[in-house]
Coordinates of C-alpha atoms in Angstrom, one line a residue:
M1 CA -10.5 13.1 -10.1
A2 CA -10.9 10.9 -6.6
F3 CA -6.9 10.5 -6.3
P4 CA -4.4 12.6 -7.2
E5 CA -2.1 12.7 -10.2
G6 CA 1.3 10.6 -10.0
F7 CA -0.7 9.1 -7.2
L8 CA 1.8 5.6 -6.8
W9 CA 0.1 2.5 -6.7
G10 CA 2.0 -0.5 -6.2
G11 CA 2.8 -3.2 -3.9
A12 CA 5.2 -4.3 -1.1
T13 CA 7.5 -6.6 -0.1
A14 CA 10.3 -7.6 2.5
A15 CA 13.6 -9.0 2.1
N16 CA 13.4 -11.9 4.4
Q17 CA 9.8 -13.3 3.5
C18 CA 10.7 -13.4 -0.6
E19 CA 14.3 -13.1 -1.4
G20 CA 15.9 -16.5 0.1
G21 CA 19.7 -16.7 -1.2
Y22 CA 20.2 -16.8 2.7
N23 CA 23.7 -18.0 2.4
E24 CA 24.3 -16.9 -1.8
G25 CA 26.4 -13.7 -3.2
G26 CA 28.4 -13.3 0.4
R27 CA 25.4 -13.0 2.3
G28 CA 25.7 -13.3 6.1
L29 CA 23.3 -14.9 8.4
A30 CA 20.4 -12.3 10.0
N31 CA 17.7 -12.4 12.8
V32 CA 15.0 -13.0 10.4
D33 CA 16.8 -15.8 8.9
V34 CA 16.6 -18.1 12.5
M35 CA 12.5 -17.6 13.0
P36 CA 11.2 -21.1 12.6
H37 CA 7.9 -22.0 11.3
G38 CA 5.7 -23.4 14.2
P39 CA 4.8 -22.9 17.4
E40 CA 8.4 -21.4 18.7
R41 CA 8.4 -18.2 15.9
R42 CA 6.6 -16.1 18.6
A43 CA 8.7 -16.9 21.4
V44 CA 12.2 -16.4 19.0
G45 CA 10.4 -13.4 17.6
A46 CA 9.7 -12.1 21.1
G47 CA 13.5 -12.3 22.5
L48 CA 12.0 -15.2 24.6
R49 CA 13.8 -18.4 23.0
K50 CA 16.9 -17.6 22.3
M51 CA 17.7 -19.2 18.5
L52 CA 20.4 -17.3 17.1
D53 CA 21.8 -20.3 14.4
F54 CA 19.8 -22.9 12.8
E55 CA 18.7 -25.9 14.9
D56 CA 18.0 -29.4 14.5
G57 CA 14.3 -30.3 14.0
Y58 CA 13.2 -27.1 12.5
Y59 CA 12.1 -25.7 9.5
Y60 CA 13.1 -22.0 8.3
P61 CA 11.1 -20.5 5.4
A62 CA 13.4 -17.1 4.9
Q63 CA 16.3 -19.6 3.6
N64 CA 14.7 -20.5 0.5
A65 CA 11.1 -17.8 0.8
I66 CA 10.0 -18.0 -2.9
D67 CA 13.5 -17.8 -4.5
M68 CA 12.7 -14.2 -5.4
Y69 CA 17.1 -13.7 -5.1
H70 CA 17.0 -15.5 -8.9
R71 CA 13.8 -14.8 -10.0
Y72 CA 13.0 -10.6 -9.4
R73 CA 13.0 -10.2 -13.3
E74 CA 10.2 -12.6 -13.4
D75 CA 8.2 -10.9 -10.5
I76 CA 9.1 -7.6 -11.3
K77 CA 8.2 -7.8 -15.1
L78 CA 4.2 -9.2 -13.7
F79 CA 4.1 -5.8 -11.7
G80 CA 5.1 -3.8 -14.5
E81 CA 1.9 -5.7 -16.4
M82 CA -0.1 -4.4 -13.6
G83 CA 0.7 -1.1 -13.9
F84 CA 2.6 -0.6 -10.7
K85 CA 3.8 2.5 -10.3
T86 CA 5.9 1.9 -7.4
Y87 CA 7.6 -1.2 -6.0
R88 CA 8.2 -1.4 -1.8
L89 CA 11.0 -3.5 -1.3
S90 CA 13.6 -3.7 1.4
I91 CA 17.7 -4.5 1.5
G92 CA 18.6 -7.2 3.4
W93 CA 21.2 -5.8 5.3
T94 CA 23.4 -8.5 5.5
R95 CA 24.0 -8.7 1.5
I96 CA 25.3 -5.3 2.3
F97 CA 27.6 -5.8 5.5
P98 CA 27.5 -9.5 5.8
N99 CA 28.3 -8.9 9.8
G100 CA 27.2 -5.7 10.3
D101 CA 30.5 -3.9 11.5
E102 CA 32.9 -4.6 8.6
D103 CA 34.8 -1.6 7.2
E104 CA 34.1 -2.4 3.6
P105 CA 30.5 -3.2 2.0
N106 CA 30.2 -6.5 -0.1
E107 CA 30.0 -5.8 -3.8
E108 CA 28.2 -8.8 -4.3
G109 CA 25.3 -7.9 -2.4
L110 CA 25.2 -4.0 -3.7
A111 CA 25.3 -5.0 -7.1
F112 CA 22.3 -7.4 -6.9
Y113 CA 20.0 -4.3 -5.4
E114 CA 21.3 -2.1 -8.5
D115 CA 20.6 -4.3 -10.8
L116 CA 17.1 -5.3 -9.3
F117 CA 16.6 -1.2 -9.0
R118 CA 17.1 -1.1 -12.7
A119 CA 14.8 -3.6 -13.6
C120 CA 12.3 -1.5 -11.8
H121 CA 12.6 1.6 -13.8
E122 CA 12.8 -0.6 -16.9
Q123 CA 9.1 -1.2 -16.2
G124 CA 8.6 2.1 -15.0
I125 CA 8.3 1.4 -11.7
E126 CA 9.8 4.1 -8.9
P127 CA 12.0 1.8 -5.9
L128 CA 10.3 2.6 -2.5
V129 CA 13.4 1.3 -0.4
T130 CA 12.7 0.0 3.4
I131 CA 16.6 0.2 4.8
T132 CA 15.6 -2.0 7.4
H133 CA 12.6 -4.0 7.6
F134 CA 12.8 -6.6 10.6
D135 CA 16.4 -7.1 9.5
L136 CA 19.8 -7.5 11.7
P137 CA 22.9 -9.2 11.3
I138 CA 23.4 -11.8 13.7
H139 CA 27.2 -10.9 14.3
L140 CA 25.5 -7.6 16.1
I141 CA 22.9 -9.5 18.2
K142 CA 26.0 -12.0 19.5
E143 CA 28.4 -9.3 19.5
Y144 CA 26.6 -6.1 20.7
G145 CA 23.2 -7.4 22.1
G146 CA 21.4 -5.8 19.1
W147 CA 20.1 -2.3 19.1
R148 CA 20.2 -2.2 22.8
N149 CA 23.9 -1.2 22.4
R150 CA 24.4 2.5 20.9
K151 CA 27.4 1.2 18.6
L152 CA 24.7 0.0 16.1
I153 CA 23.9 4.1 15.5
D154 CA 27.3 4.3 13.6
M155 CA 26.9 0.7 12.1
Y156 CA 23.8 2.0 10.7
K157 CA 24.9 5.5 9.6
K158 CA 27.6 3.6 7.5
L159 CA 25.1 1.3 5.8
V160 CA 22.8 4.4 4.8
T161 CA 25.7 6.5 3.5
V162 CA 26.9 3.5 1.6
L163 CA 23.1 3.1 0.4
F164 CA 22.2 6.9 -0.3
T165 CA 25.6 6.9 -1.9
R166 CA 25.5 3.8 -4.7
Y167 CA 21.8 4.4 -5.7
K168 CA 21.6 8.1 -5.8
G169 CA 19.2 8.6 -9.2
L170 CA 18.4 4.9 -8.7
V171 CA 15.9 5.6 -5.7
K172 CA 14.7 8.2 -4.2
Y173 CA 12.0 7.4 -1.6
W174 CA 13.2 5.7 1.4
L175 CA 12.0 4.3 4.6
T176 CA 14.1 4.1 8.0
F177 CA 12.6 1.2 10.0
N178 CA 9.7 -0.7 9.1
E179 CA 7.0 -1.1 11.8
I180 CA 9.2 0.5 14.2
N181 CA 6.7 0.3 17.2
M182 CA 7.1 -3.5 16.5
I183 CA 10.1 -3.2 19.3
L184 CA 7.3 -3.4 21.6
H185 CA 5.7 -6.0 20.8
L186 CA 8.2 -8.4 18.8
P187 CA 11.6 -7.0 20.0
F188 CA 14.1 -9.4 18.7
M189 CA 12.5 -9.4 15.3
G190 CA 12.0 -5.4 15.4
A191 CA 15.8 -4.9 17.4
G192 CA 17.5 -8.3 17.5
L193 CA 16.9 -8.4 21.2
V194 CA 16.9 -11.4 23.5
F195 CA 16.1 -10.9 27.4
E196 CA 18.0 -13.0 29.8
E197 CA 16.4 -13.8 32.9
G198 CA 15.8 -11.0 35.4
E199 CA 16.2 -8.1 33.0
D200 CA 14.0 -5.2 32.7
K201 CA 12.4 -6.2 29.2
Q202 CA 10.4 -2.6 28.9
A203 CA 13.5 -0.6 29.9
I204 CA 15.5 -2.6 27.2
E205 CA 12.7 -2.3 24.6
Y206 CA 12.8 1.7 25.0
L207 CA 16.8 1.8 24.8
A208 CA 16.6 0.2 21.7
A209 CA 13.7 2.2 20.4
H210 CA 15.9 5.3 21.6
N211 CA 19.0 3.9 19.6
E212 CA 16.6 3.5 16.7
L213 CA 15.2 6.6 16.6
V214 CA 18.4 8.6 16.8
A215 CA 20.0 6.1 13.6
S216 CA 16.4 6.9 11.7
A217 CA 17.0 10.8 12.1
W218 CA 20.9 10.7 11.5
A219 CA 19.7 8.9 7.8
T220 CA 17.2 11.2 7.2
K221 CA 20.2 14.0 8.0
I222 CA 22.5 11.8 5.7
G223 CA 20.2 10.8 2.9
H224 CA 19.3 14.8 2.2
E225 CA 22.8 15.9 2.2
I226 CA 23.7 13.0 -0.2
D227 CA 20.7 13.8 -2.7
P228 CA 18.5 16.6 -1.8
E229 CA 15.9 14.9 -4.2
N230 CA 15.8 12.0 -1.3
K231 CA 12.1 11.8 0.2
I232 CA 12.4 10.0 3.5
G233 CA 9.7 8.1 5.9
C234 CA 9.2 6.6 8.8
M235 CA 7.0 3.7 8.9
L236 CA 4.5 2.6 11.7
A237 CA 2.1 -0.5 12.0
A238 CA -0.7 1.5 12.5
G239 CA -4.6 0.9 13.6
T240 CA -6.4 3.0 16.0
Y241 CA -7.5 2.0 19.1
Y242 CA -11.1 2.1 19.5
P243 CA -12.3 2.0 23.3
Y244 CA -13.9 -1.2 23.9
S245 CA -17.1 1.4 25.5
C246 CA -17.8 4.6 26.4
K247 CA -17.0 3.8 30.0
P248 CA -14.1 6.2 30.7
E249 CA -12.0 3.9 31.8
D250 CA -12.0 1.8 28.5
V251 CA -11.5 5.1 26.6
R252 CA -8.5 5.9 29.1
A253 CA -6.9 2.2 27.7
A254 CA -7.4 3.2 24.5
Q255 CA -5.8 6.7 24.6
L256 CA -3.1 4.7 26.3
E257 CA -2.6 2.1 23.4
N258 CA -2.9 4.9 20.8
Q259 CA 0.0 6.9 22.7
K260 CA 2.0 4.0 22.8
N261 CA 2.1 3.7 19.0
Y262 CA 2.4 7.3 18.0
F263 CA 5.0 7.6 20.5
F264 CA 8.0 6.4 17.6
V265 CA 6.1 9.0 15.0
D266 CA 5.8 11.6 17.3
V267 CA 9.8 11.5 17.4
Q268 CA 10.3 11.0 13.9
S269 CA 7.7 13.5 12.7
R270 CA 8.2 15.9 15.5
G271 CA 11.8 15.8 16.7
Y272 CA 11.2 15.6 20.3
Y273 CA 10.1 13.2 23.0
P274 CA 6.4 14.1 23.8
A275 CA 5.7 14.8 27.3
Y276 CA 3.4 11.7 28.0
A277 CA 6.6 9.2 27.1
L278 CA 9.2 11.7 28.8
K279 CA 6.6 11.0 32.0
M280 CA 6.7 7.5 31.3
L281 CA 10.0 6.7 31.5
E282 CA 10.7 9.0 34.3
R283 CA 8.1 7.1 36.3
D284 CA 9.3 3.9 35.7
G285 CA 12.8 4.7 36.2
I286 CA 14.1 3.8 32.1
D287 CA 17.2 5.5 31.3
I288 CA 17.5 6.0 27.5
G289 CA 20.6 7.4 27.2
M290 CA 20.0 10.8 25.6
T291 CA 22.4 12.8 24.5
D292 CA 22.2 16.8 23.5
E293 CA 23.4 15.7 20.3
D294 CA 20.8 13.1 20.2
K295 CA 18.3 16.1 21.0
R296 CA 19.9 18.7 18.0
V297 CA 19.9 15.4 15.5
L298 CA 16.4 14.3 16.4
A299 CA 15.3 18.0 16.2
E300 CA 16.6 19.2 12.9
N301 CA 16.1 15.9 10.7
T302 CA 12.4 15.1 10.8
V303 CA 10.9 12.9 8.0
D304 CA 9.6 13.9 4.9
F305 CA 6.2 11.6 5.0
I306 CA 4.7 9.1 7.3
S307 CA 4.4 5.8 5.9
F308 CA 2.5 2.7 7.6
S309 CA 0.7 -0.8 7.6
Y310 CA -2.8 -0.8 8.1
Y311 CA -4.5 -4.4 8.2
S312 CA -7.3 -3.4 11.1
T313 CA -8.3 -1.5 14.0
R314 CA -7.9 -2.7 17.6
C315 CA -9.8 -2.3 20.6
A316 CA -8.7 -1.7 24.3
A317 CA -10.5 -2.2 27.5
D318 CA -9.6 -1.6 30.9
E319 CA -8.5 -4.6 33.1
S320 CA -11.5 -4.6 34.8
T321 CA -13.9 -4.7 32.1
E322 CA -15.4 -7.9 31.5
C323 CA -14.8 -8.7 27.3
E324 CA -13.4 -11.1 24.9
R325 CA -9.8 -10.7 24.6
T326 CA -8.1 -11.5 21.2
Q327 CA -4.4 -11.3 19.4
G328 CA -4.2 -10.4 15.8
N329 CA -0.8 -9.2 14.1
A330 CA 1.2 -9.2 17.7
F331 CA -1.4 -6.9 18.8
A332 CA -3.6 -8.3 21.7
G333 CA -6.6 -6.3 22.7
A334 CA -10.2 -7.0 23.4
K335 CA -12.4 -8.2 20.4
N336 CA -14.3 -6.0 18.6
P337 CA -18.0 -7.6 18.7
Y338 CA -19.1 -5.5 15.8
L339 CA -16.7 -6.8 12.9
K340 CA -16.3 -9.6 11.1
A341 CA -12.6 -11.2 11.1
S342 CA -10.2 -12.7 9.0
Q343 CA -9.5 -16.3 8.6
W344 CA -6.4 -15.5 11.0
G345 CA -8.6 -13.6 13.6
W346 CA -7.8 -10.2 12.2
A347 CA -10.2 -7.6 12.6
I348 CA -11.9 -6.3 8.9
D349 CA -12.7 -2.8 9.4
P350 CA -12.3 -0.4 6.2
L351 CA -14.0 2.4 8.1
G352 CA -11.2 2.0 10.4
F353 CA -9.1 2.8 7.8
R354 CA -10.7 5.8 7.2
I355 CA -10.2 6.8 10.8
T356 CA -7.1 5.9 11.3
L357 CA -5.8 8.0 8.0
N358 CA -7.7 10.7 9.8
D359 CA -6.2 10.2 12.8
L360 CA -2.6 10.1 11.2
W361 CA -3.2 13.3 9.1
D362 CA -5.0 15.5 11.7
R363 CA -1.7 14.3 14.5
Y364 CA 1.1 15.1 11.8
Q365 CA 0.2 17.1 9.0
K366 CA 2.8 15.5 6.5
P367 CA 2.0 13.3 3.5
L368 CA 0.8 9.7 4.2
F369 CA 2.1 7.1 2.5
V370 CA 0.0 3.5 2.9
V371 CA 2.4 0.9 2.4
E372 CA 0.8 -2.3 3.6
N373 CA -2.7 -3.4 3.5
G374 CA -4.2 -6.7 2.3
L375 CA -5.9 -9.5 3.5
G376 CA -4.1 -13.0 4.1
A377 CA -6.5 -16.0 3.0
K378 CA -6.2 -19.8 2.3
D379 CA -6.5 -19.5 -1.5
V380 CA -7.8 -22.6 -3.5
V381 CA -6.3 -23.7 -7.2
E382 CA -9.2 -24.9 -9.4
Q383 CA -8.6 -27.8 -11.8
D384 CA -8.0 -25.3 -15.0
G385 CA -5.4 -23.4 -12.4
S386 CA -7.8 -20.2 -11.7
I387 CA -7.7 -19.1 -8.6
N388 CA -10.8 -16.6 -7.8
D389 CA -9.8 -14.8 -4.9
D390 CA -13.1 -12.6 -5.0
Y391 CA -12.8 -12.0 -1.2
R392 CA -9.2 -10.6 -1.7
I393 CA -10.7 -8.2 -4.1
D394 CA -13.9 -7.0 -1.8
Y395 CA -11.2 -6.6 1.0
L396 CA -9.1 -4.2 -1.2
R397 CA -12.1 -2.7 -2.8
Q398 CA -13.8 -1.4 0.5
H399 CA -10.3 -0.3 1.9
I400 CA -9.6 1.9 -1.6
A401 CA -13.1 3.2 -1.2
A402 CA -12.4 4.2 2.4
M403 CA -8.9 5.5 1.6
R404 CA -10.4 7.7 -1.6
D405 CA -13.6 9.0 0.7
A406 CA -10.5 10.0 3.3
I407 CA -8.9 12.3 0.5
T408 CA -12.0 13.3 -1.4
E409 CA -13.9 14.3 1.7
D410 CA -11.7 14.7 4.4
G411 CA -8.6 16.4 2.5
V412 CA -6.4 13.8 3.6
E413 CA -2.8 14.1 1.6
M414 CA -1.6 11.3 0.5
L415 CA 1.7 10.1 -1.6
G416 CA 0.3 6.0 -2.8
Y417 CA -0.9 2.7 -1.6
T418 CA 1.2 -0.8 -1.8
T419 CA -0.9 -3.5 -0.8
W420 CA 0.9 -5.9 1.2
G421 CA 2.1 -9.1 -0.7
P422 CA 1.8 -8.3 -4.1
I423 CA 3.1 -12.1 -4.9
D424 CA 2.6 -14.8 -2.3
L425 CA 5.3 -14.7 0.4
V426 CA 6.4 -15.9 3.8
S427 CA 4.2 -14.2 6.8
A428 CA 6.1 -12.5 9.1
G429 CA 4.4 -13.4 12.2
T430 CA 3.6 -17.2 11.5
G431 CA 6.1 -18.3 9.1
E432 CA 3.2 -19.6 6.6
M433 CA 3.0 -19.6 3.1
S434 CA -0.7 -20.6 3.2
K435 CA -1.3 -17.3 4.4
R436 CA -1.4 -15.5 1.3
Y437 CA -1.9 -12.3 0.4
G438 CA -0.9 -12.1 -3.3
F439 CA -2.1 -11.1 -6.9
I440 CA 0.4 -13.5 -7.9
Y441 CA 0.0 -17.4 -6.7
V442 CA 3.5 -19.2 -5.9
D443 CA 3.5 -22.9 -5.6
R444 CA 5.3 -23.6 -2.3
D445 CA 3.7 -24.9 1.2
D446 CA 4.0 -24.2 4.4
A447 CA 6.8 -27.0 4.9
G448 CA 8.9 -25.7 1.7
N449 CA 7.8 -28.2 -1.0
G450 CA 6.4 -26.9 -4.5
T451 CA 7.9 -25.7 -7.7
L452 CA 8.0 -22.2 -7.3
A453 CA 5.7 -21.6 -10.4
R454 CA 4.1 -18.3 -10.5
S455 CA 0.3 -18.0 -11.4
K456 CA -2.2 -14.5 -12.0
K457 CA -5.3 -14.7 -9.4
K458 CA -8.1 -13.2 -10.5
S459 CA -7.3 -10.1 -8.2
F460 CA -4.1 -9.4 -10.8
D461 CA -6.3 -8.4 -13.6
W462 CA -9.0 -6.5 -10.8
Y463 CA -5.5 -4.5 -9.7
K464 CA -4.5 -3.8 -12.8
K465 CA -7.9 -2.3 -13.8
V466 CA -7.7 -0.4 -10.4
I467 CA -4.5 1.3 -11.3
A468 CA -5.1 1.7 -15.0
T469 CA -8.0 4.2 -14.1
N470 CA -5.9 5.5 -11.1
G471 CA -8.3 4.3 -8.9
E472 CA -11.7 5.5 -10.4
D473 CA -12.8 1.5 -11.3
L474 CA -13.4 -0.4 -8.4
S475 CA -15.7 -2.7 -9.8

């Protein structure tokens, strides 16, 4: 058998990219709500353009997204029809604590997710819940400066205590922070950071990272205490950096980029700051406010498993190396001349997936969970309503085969695999709907027009077959 018995096949979404209902059910405003579609989106996401409320002249796709807030039963039923064993989704913090610092949670928000989890179980689907997926109450940014402020650790502890208590027995698999390393690439999206002129951007990013890492360890502790059955993981935007050439300077450049990414999981999985990170902080004069209690909490509460997203590998070159540079999914780097790219310029590298799986397994020796992998592409609806997304099937087939090889030939231990965007949703990076990932088409365009009707693509039945055969039949 290629994949282990009980392997968790499914799909993954994020609240801010699919729910909508931004002002319903007592929900407060979040950072991801105010990221507009269009050219300003990246500057806002990077914390370089201050936008803490809706401004005239912009379209904000998260306000309504694909309206899963009202349609989740219909969507989860479709996931059940595909045979999902698990569904990864995220909690909207502002549905539970609209401002983030209230004493009591919002019952309407708690009831919404409870009903959603029960709908999953009715379909035989195990929820996999991301506590924070690029999601932070705007009030905590305005009042406290986002994750640069240690006070957010206690607010996060309160949030997770409520979640673990309320959903005990309904949710067993949890992730603390989505793509935690995104703080270094899109810090407003990742940690609610807005930079003022003259501030030391790097120092603030690592201070915020430390606060999130400590909060993650507390969540792991609290989750295990409330329910020893809970399995709590971290989540990394993964993709191994290759050296552009065998020139030693390029190899060193790749090593440094890999360390920059692995730093977060090194702390979450091993329980302490690696020597290279401590040296970097010391060299750059960065004070992260580490306390003795922080050290103890980090050391005693490491994660149960490592989860990550994989879309492509990356390529690193020394500054002196002449090469074409590229930008993909917030990660800039040298362009790999040996790989084809998606319509959005992301390198397509199934073998790199296997390499990344091996790198993570060798480094941490903890079960791996692929919680995002997929192809963003423009889909064409034929006159008869069909969508023949063979390119998506081909991409996923190659990546699943590479994952199978990592398990059967390399001995990598894995819990499951959830494709990104089993249903079309708003792109986190660009805010587009036309960058589609789903097995299920949603009638909505980049300007927010459309009926929101759901329809199955060709890949729907293909993935259904993959799950039914536990990955044996990829044809």
